[in-house]
Amino acid sequence: MKKTAWQPLPEPFNEDFRYFLVVVWRHLQLPDPTPVQLDIAEYMQDGPSRRIVEAFRGVGKSWMAAAYTLWLLRNDPQKKIMVVSASKVRADDFAQFCLRLIREMPLLQCLDPDRDDQRSASNRFDVRPAIPDQSPSVKSVGVFGQLTGSRADLILADDTEVPNTSWTVSMREKLIACVGEFNAILKPGGEIMMLGTPQTEESIYNKLRMRGYDCRIWPARYPKNPAKYGDCLAPMILEACKDSANQPTDPGRFSDLDLLEREASYGRSQFTLQFQLDTSLSDLMRFPLRVQDLVVLEVDDHAPEKVVWSSGAEYRITDLPSVGFSGDYYHRPAFIHGEWLELDGCVMFVDPSGKGSDETAYAIVGQLNGNLYVLEVGAYAEGYTDVVLEGLAKAAKRRNVNLILLEDQFGQGMLQSLLQPFLREHHPCTIEPVRSNVQKERRIINALEPVMNQHRLVINRSVIEQDSRGRDDESVETSLAYQLFHQLTHITVEPKCLQHDDRLDALAGAIQYWNESLAIDEDRAIKERQAELWDLELEAYMGNLEGALDAKVLGIPLDQLGRSDAEEWIQLAGR
């Protein structure tokens, strides 16, 4: 097929990207662009040289950006554009979409690369009128890939912040460093345009604003409190907020009913981020629980008499993934003191699965000298099957649990009846149902916050490692919602603030049981034990060596062990 020669676009298509966007949309057999889409298109064309387009999911940012790329090349075939996405595959799909439009749209066929003399691969290609250059007209790369080696007039970063690149503190730091490399690639007078939707309350888009980027935000609903967005809210949205608060901004794409369904599906916090683009939740006072207040130490059935926490950087654990906020890292003990003693007790709290995608979660927590030791946390998605019930019984046996607490959600005791036969087979122990009428989120925070603020909650490293793995069949977004420590760092007092809270609820239930024991002071307990050992030494010195040894070995207070009763205690212990 003979290629048409390049000619400048006629007016008004060459001066106003919005006219060109309408042509592309009609070629793709889409409805004409909505007012919100046209407003975004205008900002893409006329915004500052470093700009961020934040718009709700589903508005068509990527398709509009592809059309904008082609409009630039149609006006000036010598432009060099680098497309950067979270993954190489996603960036390649963007470039391939552009190449397909070039070959299909009559208005763009003059840009179709010469396959004999020009680059024409889907991930890097030249447009036909471009003069030879080391840099292709369009190049696609992943944000963590090989960014250097080419120069660009426009770096178009499309959805670089996704769960896979931003779900931990270290990932966000790495991402912001990679975005900083854009300046080394940009030609003099070049532009950087970021497109995306915040994935976390600590979105990199907020940090880029502090580095001089201009930001324009189009939420899915007119916000009730536009002041939250500072000066970033799109003027057309800001003007309509007073009369249309909480109404859809783009009803042609998402009706009010559709947004309500999405809010129920995503959960309030994720909907607020990805559809309302409201990252004001980053006010850390709303998130009272931090992993930096935990002590990470692997214990089994024995633990040290005293554990001392420190916030010093030298005690920070950097090889464990933290799903909290910036600067929130796990810490190992500054030092441990005294002997390793057997735990005073061990309880297991089970939170039965409710409806839908809820899990049956359990947490096993031991106690010594007022410190609580999280030995194991797990969950099952299979309901009340034999595999689940046997797994709970074996976990109780593995940790030598003394008491199992079952959250009796409906007062029917069904799980207790189902679990008892498996416990009789593997690990007979007491079962107690528990109920609570307090709002769940407040109950969880009230149970955890005092213990964590006093640094008396010690977590097995294996618990964190297991929690971070997730299941192979889950996406990162889904896996995060089920992770214990993501739930812990993202809970607020607002009802239903978490999509899933089963594991955190189980942990809080076990800790609540032990809260009365936290009145025990470590130093006082150590002194009492030292006094007890002194009494044993004194008794041995006074001639009762056998009785002192019996008390020491059997762990029975000396005043409860008469000389004539030693053999009886030994026989009881032997049983």
Coordinates of C-alpha atoms in Angstrom, one line a residue:
M1 CA 0.0 0.0 0.0
K2 CA 1.4 3.4 -1.0
K3 CA 2.1 5.6 2.0
T4 CA 0.8 9.2 2.0
A5 CA 3.4 11.9 2.3
W6 CA 3.5 13.8 5.6
Q7 CA 1.7 17.1 5.7
P8 CA 1.0 19.4 8.6
L9 CA -2.3 18.9 10.3
P10 CA -5.0 21.3 9.3
E11 CA -6.5 23.8 11.7
P12 CA -7.9 23.5 14.4
F13 CA -6.5 20.0 14.8
N14 CA -2.9 21.2 14.8
E15 CA -3.5 23.7 17.6
D16 CA -6.0 22.0 19.9
F17 CA -5.4 18.4 20.9
R18 CA -9.1 18.1 21.9
Y19 CA -10.2 18.1 18.3
F20 CA -7.7 15.4 17.5
L21 CA -8.9 13.4 20.5
V22 CA -12.5 13.4 19.1
V23 CA -11.3 12.0 15.8
V24 CA -9.4 9.2 17.6
W25 CA -12.3 8.3 19.8
R26 CA -14.6 8.1 16.8
H27 CA -12.1 5.9 15.0
L28 CA -12.2 3.6 18.0
Q29 CA -16.0 3.7 17.9
L30 CA -16.2 5.2 21.4
P31 CA -18.6 7.9 22.5
D32 CA -17.3 11.4 22.1
P33 CA -15.0 12.5 24.9
T34 CA -16.8 13.6 28.1
P35 CA -16.3 17.1 29.6
V36 CA -13.9 15.6 32.1
Q37 CA -11.9 13.9 29.4
L38 CA -11.7 17.1 27.4
D39 CA -10.6 19.0 30.4
I40 CA -7.8 16.4 31.0
A41 CA -6.8 16.7 27.4
E42 CA -6.5 20.5 27.6
Y43 CA -4.2 20.1 30.7
M44 CA -2.1 17.5 28.9
Q45 CA -1.5 20.0 26.1
D46 CA -1.1 23.3 28.1
G47 CA 0.1 22.2 31.5
P48 CA 3.6 23.1 32.9
S49 CA 6.7 21.2 31.7
R50 CA 6.5 18.9 34.8
R51 CA 2.9 17.9 35.4
I52 CA 0.9 15.2 37.0
V53 CA -2.5 14.0 35.8
E54 CA -4.4 12.3 38.6
A55 CA -7.7 11.0 37.6
F56 CA -10.0 8.3 38.8
R57 CA -9.7 4.8 37.6
G58 CA -11.5 4.1 34.3
V59 CA -11.5 7.6 33.0
G60 CA -9.2 6.6 30.1
K61 CA -6.0 8.3 31.0
S62 CA -3.8 5.9 29.1
W63 CA -5.8 6.0 26.0
M64 CA -5.8 9.7 26.0
A65 CA -2.0 9.8 26.6
A66 CA -1.6 7.5 23.6
A67 CA -3.6 9.9 21.5
Y68 CA -1.6 12.8 22.8
T69 CA 1.7 11.0 21.8
L70 CA 0.4 10.6 18.3
W71 CA -0.8 14.2 18.1
L72 CA 2.7 15.4 19.1
L73 CA 4.3 13.2 16.5
R74 CA 1.8 14.2 13.8
N75 CA 2.6 17.8 14.4
D76 CA 6.4 17.3 14.8
P77 CA 7.8 14.0 13.6
Q78 CA 11.2 14.8 15.1
K79 CA 9.9 14.5 18.6
K80 CA 11.3 11.8 20.8
I81 CA 8.9 10.2 23.4
M82 CA 9.8 7.7 26.1
V83 CA 6.9 5.8 27.6
V84 CA 7.5 4.5 31.2
S85 CA 5.2 2.2 33.0
A86 CA 5.4 0.0 36.2
S87 CA 6.2 -3.0 34.0
K88 CA 7.8 -3.5 30.7
V89 CA 4.8 -5.4 29.4
R90 CA 2.5 -2.5 30.3
A91 CA 4.8 0.1 28.5
D92 CA 5.1 -2.1 25.5
D93 CA 1.3 -2.5 25.2
F94 CA 1.1 1.3 25.2
A95 CA 3.6 1.7 22.4
Q96 CA 2.0 -1.2 20.4
F97 CA -1.4 0.6 20.7
C98 CA 0.1 3.7 19.2
L99 CA 1.7 1.8 16.4
R100 CA -1.6 0.1 15.5
L101 CA -3.4 3.5 15.4
I102 CA -0.7 4.8 13.1
R103 CA -1.4 1.9 10.7
E104 CA -5.2 2.0 10.9
M105 CA -6.1 5.7 10.9
P106 CA -5.8 7.4 7.5
L107 CA -4.8 10.6 9.3
L108 CA -1.8 8.9 10.8
Q109 CA -0.6 6.5 8.1
C110 CA 2.0 9.0 6.9
L111 CA 3.8 8.2 10.2
D112 CA 4.0 4.4 9.5
P113 CA 7.7 3.5 9.8
D114 CA 9.7 2.3 6.8
R115 CA 10.3 -1.3 7.8
D116 CA 13.5 -1.5 5.7
D117 CA 15.3 1.5 6.9
Q118 CA 13.7 2.4 10.3
R119 CA 13.0 0.8 13.6
S120 CA 9.5 -0.7 13.6
A121 CA 9.3 -3.0 16.7
S122 CA 6.3 -2.6 18.9
N123 CA 8.5 -1.4 21.9
R124 CA 10.6 1.1 19.9
F125 CA 9.8 2.5 16.5
D126 CA 10.5 5.6 14.3
V127 CA 7.9 7.5 12.4
R128 CA 8.4 7.8 8.7
P129 CA 9.3 11.5 8.4
A130 CA 11.9 11.3 11.3
I131 CA 15.5 11.8 10.4
P132 CA 18.1 9.2 11.6
D133 CA 18.8 9.4 15.3
Q134 CA 20.1 7.2 18.1
S135 CA 16.8 7.6 19.9
P136 CA 13.6 6.2 18.4
S137 CA 10.5 8.3 18.0
V138 CA 8.7 6.1 20.6
K139 CA 10.4 3.9 23.2
S140 CA 8.8 1.9 26.0
V141 CA 10.5 0.8 29.2
G142 CA 9.6 -0.4 32.6
V143 CA 10.3 2.0 35.4
F144 CA 12.9 -0.3 37.0
G145 CA 14.4 -1.2 33.6
Q146 CA 17.1 0.4 31.5
L147 CA 16.1 4.1 31.4
T148 CA 19.4 5.5 30.3
G149 CA 20.7 5.2 26.7
S150 CA 18.1 7.3 25.0
R151 CA 17.1 11.0 25.1
A152 CA 13.5 12.2 25.0
D153 CA 11.6 15.4 24.5
L154 CA 8.7 14.0 26.5
I155 CA 8.8 11.3 29.2
L156 CA 5.3 10.0 29.6
A157 CA 5.1 8.0 32.9
D158 CA 1.9 6.1 32.8
D159 CA 0.9 4.3 36.0
T160 CA 4.3 3.9 37.4
E161 CA 2.8 3.7 40.9
V162 CA 1.0 0.4 41.2
P163 CA 0.8 -2.0 44.1
N164 CA 3.8 -4.0 42.7
T165 CA 6.0 -0.8 42.9
S166 CA 4.7 0.9 46.0
W167 CA 3.4 -1.5 48.6
T168 CA 6.4 -1.3 50.9
V169 CA 8.5 1.7 52.2
S170 CA 11.6 0.5 50.4
M171 CA 9.7 0.1 47.1
R172 CA 8.4 3.6 47.3
E173 CA 11.9 4.9 48.0
K174 CA 13.2 3.0 45.0
L175 CA 10.4 4.3 42.8
I176 CA 11.0 7.9 43.7
A177 CA 14.7 7.4 43.0
C178 CA 14.0 6.0 39.5
V179 CA 11.6 8.9 38.7
G180 CA 14.4 11.3 39.7
E181 CA 16.5 9.7 36.9
F182 CA 14.1 11.2 34.3
N183 CA 15.9 14.5 34.5
A184 CA 19.1 12.8 33.1
I185 CA 17.2 11.5 30.1
L186 CA 15.3 14.7 29.2
K187 CA 16.4 16.9 26.4
P188 CA 16.8 20.7 27.1
G189 CA 13.3 22.2 27.1
G190 CA 11.8 18.7 27.5
E191 CA 8.7 17.8 29.5
I192 CA 7.7 15.1 32.0
M193 CA 4.0 14.1 32.3
M194 CA 3.0 11.7 35.0
L195 CA -0.4 9.9 34.8
G196 CA -1.7 7.8 37.6
T197 CA -3.9 7.0 40.5
P198 CA -2.6 7.0 44.1
Q199 CA -2.1 3.5 45.4
T200 CA -1.1 4.4 49.0
E201 CA -1.7 7.2 51.4
E202 CA 2.0 8.1 50.9
S203 CA 1.8 8.3 47.1
I204 CA 4.9 9.4 45.2
Y205 CA 2.7 12.0 43.5
N206 CA 2.6 13.9 46.7
K207 CA 6.4 13.9 47.0
L208 CA 6.8 15.0 43.4
R209 CA 4.6 18.0 44.1
M210 CA 7.1 19.0 46.7
R211 CA 9.8 18.8 44.0
G212 CA 8.1 21.3 41.8
Y213 CA 5.7 19.2 39.8
D214 CA 2.3 20.8 39.0
C215 CA -0.6 18.5 39.8
R216 CA -4.2 18.5 38.5
I217 CA -6.8 16.2 40.1
W218 CA -10.1 14.9 38.7
P219 CA -12.0 12.7 41.4
A220 CA -15.0 10.5 40.5
R221 CA -17.3 12.5 42.8
Y222 CA -17.4 16.2 43.6
P223 CA -15.7 16.3 47.0
K224 CA -17.6 17.7 50.1
N225 CA -14.4 19.2 51.3
P226 CA -12.4 20.5 48.4
A227 CA -9.8 22.1 50.7
K228 CA -8.3 18.6 51.2
Y229 CA -6.9 18.8 47.7
G230 CA -5.1 22.2 48.2
D231 CA -4.7 24.0 44.9
C232 CA -4.6 20.7 42.9
L233 CA -8.3 20.2 42.2
A234 CA -9.2 20.8 38.6
P235 CA -11.0 24.2 38.2
M236 CA -14.0 22.7 36.5
I237 CA -14.4 20.4 39.5
L238 CA -13.8 23.1 42.1
E239 CA -16.4 25.4 40.6
A240 CA -19.2 22.7 40.8
C241 CA -18.4 21.4 44.3
K242 CA -20.7 23.8 46.2
D243 CA -23.8 22.8 44.3
S244 CA -23.0 19.2 43.3
A245 CA -21.2 17.8 46.4
N246 CA -20.9 14.0 46.4
Q247 CA -22.4 13.7 42.9
P248 CA -20.5 12.0 40.0
T249 CA -18.2 14.3 38.1
D250 CA -18.5 12.2 35.0
P251 CA -21.9 10.6 35.0
G252 CA -21.5 9.6 31.4
R253 CA -18.9 7.0 32.5
F254 CA -19.8 6.3 36.1
S255 CA -23.3 6.8 37.5
D256 CA -23.9 7.3 41.2
L257 CA -25.1 3.7 41.5
D258 CA -22.0 2.4 39.7
L259 CA -19.8 4.4 42.1
L260 CA -21.7 3.0 45.1
E261 CA -21.1 -0.5 43.9
R262 CA -17.4 0.1 43.4
E263 CA -17.1 1.7 46.8
A264 CA -18.6 -1.4 48.4
S265 CA -16.3 -3.7 46.4
Y266 CA -13.1 -1.7 46.9
G267 CA -13.6 -0.8 50.5
R268 CA -13.8 2.8 51.7
S269 CA -10.1 3.5 52.0
Q270 CA -9.2 2.1 48.6
F271 CA -12.2 3.9 47.0
T272 CA -11.1 7.1 48.6
L273 CA -7.6 6.7 47.1
Q274 CA -8.3 5.3 43.7
F275 CA -11.6 7.1 42.8
Q276 CA -11.6 10.2 45.0
L277 CA -7.8 10.6 44.8
D278 CA -7.8 11.8 48.4
T279 CA -4.4 11.1 50.1
S280 CA -5.1 13.3 53.1
L281 CA -5.4 10.0 55.0
S282 CA -1.6 10.2 55.2
D283 CA -2.1 12.1 58.4
L284 CA -0.4 9.4 60.5
M285 CA -2.4 10.4 63.6
R286 CA -5.3 8.6 62.0
F287 CA -3.1 5.4 61.9
P288 CA -2.1 4.8 65.5
L289 CA -0.3 1.4 65.0
R290 CA 3.2 1.3 63.7
V291 CA 5.5 -1.7 63.1
Q292 CA 8.4 0.3 64.6
D293 CA 6.8 -0.2 68.0
L294 CA 7.1 -3.9 67.7
V295 CA 10.1 -6.0 68.9
V296 CA 11.2 -8.8 66.4
L297 CA 12.6 -11.8 68.2
E298 CA 12.2 -15.5 67.4
V299 CA 11.1 -17.5 70.4
D300 CA 9.5 -20.9 70.9
D301 CA 8.2 -22.0 74.3
H302 CA 10.9 -20.1 76.2
A303 CA 11.6 -16.4 76.2
P304 CA 14.0 -14.0 77.9
E305 CA 13.2 -12.5 81.3
K306 CA 13.5 -9.0 79.9
V307 CA 13.5 -7.5 76.4
V308 CA 14.6 -3.9 75.8
W309 CA 13.4 -2.0 72.7
S310 CA 15.2 0.9 71.0
S311 CA 14.4 3.1 68.1
G312 CA 18.0 3.4 67.1
A313 CA 18.8 3.0 63.4
E314 CA 21.4 0.3 64.3
Y315 CA 18.5 -1.9 65.5
R316 CA 16.4 -1.5 62.4
I317 CA 15.7 -4.6 60.4
T318 CA 15.9 -3.7 56.7
D319 CA 15.6 -7.1 55.1
L320 CA 12.0 -7.6 56.2
P321 CA 9.3 -5.9 54.0
S322 CA 7.5 -3.2 55.8
V323 CA 4.0 -2.4 54.5
G324 CA 3.6 0.6 56.8
F325 CA 4.4 4.2 56.1
S326 CA 7.7 5.9 55.3
G327 CA 10.3 5.4 58.0
D328 CA 8.3 2.7 59.7
Y329 CA 10.7 -0.3 60.0
Y330 CA 10.8 -3.4 62.2
H331 CA 13.3 -3.3 65.1
R332 CA 15.3 -6.1 66.9
P333 CA 15.9 -5.8 70.6
A334 CA 18.6 -3.5 71.8
F335 CA 19.5 -6.2 74.3
I336 CA 17.9 -9.1 76.2
H337 CA 18.5 -9.7 79.9
G338 CA 18.2 -12.7 82.2
E339 CA 17.6 -16.3 81.6
W340 CA 15.3 -17.8 79.1
L341 CA 12.2 -19.1 81.0
E342 CA 9.2 -21.1 80.0
L343 CA 6.3 -19.0 79.0
D344 CA 3.7 -18.5 81.8
G345 CA 0.9 -19.4 79.4
C346 CA -0.2 -19.6 75.7
V347 CA -3.6 -18.8 74.3
M348 CA -5.0 -19.1 70.8
F349 CA -7.8 -16.8 69.5
V350 CA -9.8 -18.0 66.5
D351 CA -11.9 -15.5 64.4
P352 CA -14.3 -17.7 62.4
S353 CA -14.9 -16.7 58.8
G354 CA -18.1 -14.8 58.0
K355 CA -19.6 -14.3 54.6
G356 CA -17.9 -14.0 51.2
S357 CA -14.1 -13.8 51.1
D358 CA -13.5 -13.6 54.9
E359 CA -11.0 -16.0 56.4
T360 CA -10.9 -18.2 59.5
A361 CA -7.9 -16.6 61.2
Y362 CA -6.1 -17.5 64.3
A363 CA -3.3 -16.0 66.5
I364 CA -1.3 -17.7 69.2
V365 CA 0.2 -15.4 71.8
G366 CA 2.2 -16.4 74.9
Q367 CA 3.1 -14.3 78.0
L368 CA 6.1 -13.9 80.3
N369 CA 6.7 -11.1 82.8
G370 CA 4.1 -8.9 81.1
N371 CA 5.6 -9.2 77.6
L372 CA 3.4 -10.8 75.0
Y373 CA 5.0 -13.1 72.4
V374 CA 3.2 -13.5 69.0
L375 CA 4.2 -17.1 68.2
E376 CA 2.1 -17.8 65.2
V377 CA -0.6 -16.2 63.0
G378 CA -2.4 -18.0 60.2
A379 CA -5.7 -18.1 58.2
Y380 CA -7.7 -20.4 56.1
A381 CA -10.1 -19.5 53.3
E382 CA -11.9 -22.9 53.1
G383 CA -14.5 -22.3 55.8
Y384 CA -15.0 -25.0 58.4
T385 CA -13.7 -28.0 56.4
D386 CA -11.9 -30.9 58.1
V387 CA -8.6 -29.5 56.8
V388 CA -9.2 -26.2 58.6
L389 CA -10.3 -27.8 61.8
E390 CA -7.4 -30.2 61.9
G391 CA -5.0 -27.4 61.1
L392 CA -6.3 -25.4 64.0
A393 CA -5.9 -28.4 66.4
K394 CA -2.4 -29.1 65.1
A395 CA -1.4 -25.4 65.6
A396 CA -2.7 -25.6 69.2
K397 CA -0.6 -28.7 69.7
R398 CA 2.5 -27.2 68.0
R399 CA 2.5 -24.2 70.4
N400 CA 1.3 -26.1 73.5
V401 CA -1.8 -23.9 73.8
N402 CA -3.5 -23.8 77.2
L403 CA -6.7 -22.1 76.2
I404 CA -8.5 -21.5 72.9
L405 CA -10.8 -18.5 72.6
L406 CA -13.5 -18.6 69.9
E407 CA -15.2 -15.5 68.7
D408 CA -18.9 -16.5 68.9
Q409 CA -20.2 -14.2 66.2
F410 CA -23.8 -15.4 66.2
G411 CA -24.1 -17.1 69.6
Q412 CA -24.5 -20.5 68.1
G413 CA -21.2 -22.2 69.1
M414 CA -21.1 -24.1 65.9
L415 CA -17.3 -23.9 65.4
Q416 CA -16.7 -25.0 69.0
S417 CA -18.8 -28.2 68.4
L418 CA -17.0 -28.9 65.1
L419 CA -13.5 -28.3 66.6
Q420 CA -13.8 -30.3 69.8
P421 CA -13.4 -33.8 68.1
F422 CA -10.2 -32.7 66.4
L423 CA -8.8 -31.3 69.7
R424 CA -9.6 -34.5 71.5
E425 CA -7.5 -36.3 68.9
H426 CA -4.5 -33.9 68.7
H427 CA -4.4 -31.6 71.7
P428 CA -7.1 -31.6 74.4
C429 CA -7.5 -28.2 76.0
T430 CA -10.1 -25.7 77.2
I431 CA -12.3 -23.8 74.8
E432 CA -14.1 -20.6 75.7
P433 CA -16.4 -18.6 73.5
V434 CA -16.1 -14.8 73.6
R435 CA -18.3 -12.0 72.4
S436 CA -18.0 -8.3 72.1
N437 CA -20.4 -5.5 71.4
V438 CA -17.8 -2.8 71.0
Q439 CA -17.2 -1.4 67.5
K440 CA -14.6 -3.7 66.0
E441 CA -12.1 -1.1 64.9
R442 CA -12.0 0.7 68.3
R443 CA -11.8 -2.6 70.1
I444 CA -8.8 -3.7 68.0
I445 CA -6.9 -0.4 68.5
N446 CA -7.7 -0.3 72.2
A447 CA -6.3 -3.7 72.7
L448 CA -3.1 -3.2 70.6
E449 CA -2.1 0.4 71.0
P450 CA -1.2 0.4 74.7
V451 CA 0.9 -2.8 74.4
M452 CA 2.7 -1.6 71.4
N453 CA 3.4 1.9 72.7
Q454 CA 5.0 0.3 75.7
H455 CA 7.0 -2.0 73.4
R456 CA 5.8 -5.1 75.1
L457 CA 4.6 -6.9 72.0
V458 CA 7.3 -9.2 70.6
I459 CA 6.8 -10.8 67.2
N460 CA 8.4 -13.9 65.9
R461 CA 10.4 -13.1 62.7
S462 CA 8.8 -16.2 61.1
V463 CA 5.3 -14.6 61.5
I464 CA 6.4 -11.6 59.5
E465 CA 8.1 -13.6 56.8
Q466 CA 5.1 -15.9 56.4
D467 CA 2.7 -13.0 56.4
S468 CA 4.6 -11.3 53.5
R469 CA 4.5 -14.3 51.2
G470 CA 0.8 -14.4 50.4
R471 CA -0.8 -17.0 48.2
D472 CA 0.4 -17.7 44.6
D473 CA -3.1 -17.3 43.2
E474 CA -3.5 -13.7 44.6
S475 CA -2.7 -10.4 43.1
V476 CA -0.6 -8.0 45.1
E477 CA -3.6 -5.9 45.9
T478 CA -5.6 -8.9 47.2
S479 CA -2.6 -10.2 49.1
L480 CA -2.0 -6.9 50.8
A481 CA -5.6 -6.7 52.0
Y482 CA -5.2 -10.1 53.7
Q483 CA -1.8 -9.4 55.3
L484 CA -1.7 -9.0 59.1
F485 CA 0.8 -6.1 59.2
H486 CA -0.9 -4.2 56.4
Q487 CA -4.1 -4.4 58.3
L488 CA -2.3 -3.4 61.5
T489 CA -0.7 -0.3 60.0
H490 CA -3.8 0.9 58.0
I491 CA -6.5 0.5 60.6
T492 CA -8.3 3.6 61.8
V493 CA -11.3 4.2 64.2
E494 CA -13.6 4.6 61.2
P495 CA -16.0 1.7 60.7
K496 CA -15.2 -0.7 57.8
C497 CA -11.9 1.1 57.1
L498 CA -10.3 -2.2 56.1
Q499 CA -11.3 -4.5 53.3
H500 CA -10.3 -7.5 55.5
D501 CA -9.4 -7.5 59.2
D502 CA -9.7 -11.2 60.2
R503 CA -6.0 -11.8 61.1
L504 CA -5.7 -8.5 63.0
D505 CA -9.0 -9.2 64.8
A506 CA -7.6 -12.6 65.9
L507 CA -4.4 -11.0 67.2
A508 CA -6.2 -8.3 69.1
G509 CA -8.5 -10.9 70.7
A510 CA -5.5 -12.9 72.0
I511 CA -3.8 -9.8 73.3
Q512 CA -7.0 -8.6 75.0
Y513 CA -7.0 -11.8 77.0
W514 CA -3.5 -11.1 78.3
N515 CA -4.0 -7.4 78.9
E516 CA -4.7 -7.9 82.6
S517 CA -1.3 -9.7 82.9
L518 CA 0.5 -6.6 81.6
A519 CA 0.3 -5.1 85.0
I520 CA 3.2 -7.4 85.8
D521 CA 6.4 -5.4 85.8
E522 CA 9.5 -7.1 84.3
D523 CA 11.9 -5.8 86.9
R524 CA 9.6 -6.7 89.7
A525 CA 9.1 -10.3 88.3
I526 CA 12.9 -10.7 88.0
K527 CA 13.4 -9.5 91.6
E528 CA 10.8 -11.9 92.9
R529 CA 12.4 -14.8 91.1
Q530 CA 15.8 -13.8 92.4
A531 CA 14.4 -13.7 95.9
E532 CA 12.9 -17.2 95.4
L533 CA 16.2 -18.5 94.2
W534 CA 17.9 -17.0 97.3
D535 CA 15.3 -18.7 99.5
L536 CA 16.2 -22.0 97.8
E537 CA 19.9 -21.5 98.4
L538 CA 19.3 -20.6 102.0
E539 CA 17.2 -23.7 102.5
A540 CA 20.0 -25.8 101.0
Y541 CA 22.5 -24.1 103.3
M542 CA 20.2 -24.9 106.3
G543 CA 20.4 -28.6 105.4
N544 CA 17.3 -29.1 103.2
L545 CA 19.3 -29.7 100.1
E546 CA 16.9 -32.3 98.7
G547 CA 13.8 -30.1 99.2
A548 CA 15.6 -27.1 97.5
L549 CA 16.6 -29.2 94.5
D550 CA 13.0 -30.6 94.2
A551 CA 11.6 -27.0 94.2
K552 CA 14.1 -25.9 91.7
V553 CA 13.6 -28.8 89.3
L554 CA 9.8 -29.0 89.6
G555 CA 9.3 -25.2 89.5
I556 CA 7.2 -25.3 92.7
P557 CA 7.4 -22.6 95.3
L558 CA 9.3 -23.7 98.3
D559 CA 6.6 -22.8 100.8
Q560 CA 4.2 -25.2 98.9
L561 CA 6.7 -28.1 99.0
G562 CA 7.0 -29.8 102.3
R563 CA 9.8 -32.2 102.9
S564 CA 7.5 -35.1 103.3
D565 CA 5.6 -34.2 100.1
A566 CA 8.5 -34.1 97.7
E567 CA 8.0 -37.7 96.4
E568 CA 4.3 -37.0 95.8
W569 CA 5.1 -33.9 93.7
I570 CA 7.6 -35.9 91.7
Q571 CA 5.1 -38.6 91.0
L572 CA 2.5 -36.0 89.9
A573 CA 5.0 -34.3 87.7
G574 CA 6.0 -37.7 86.2
R575 CA 2.4 -38.3 85.1

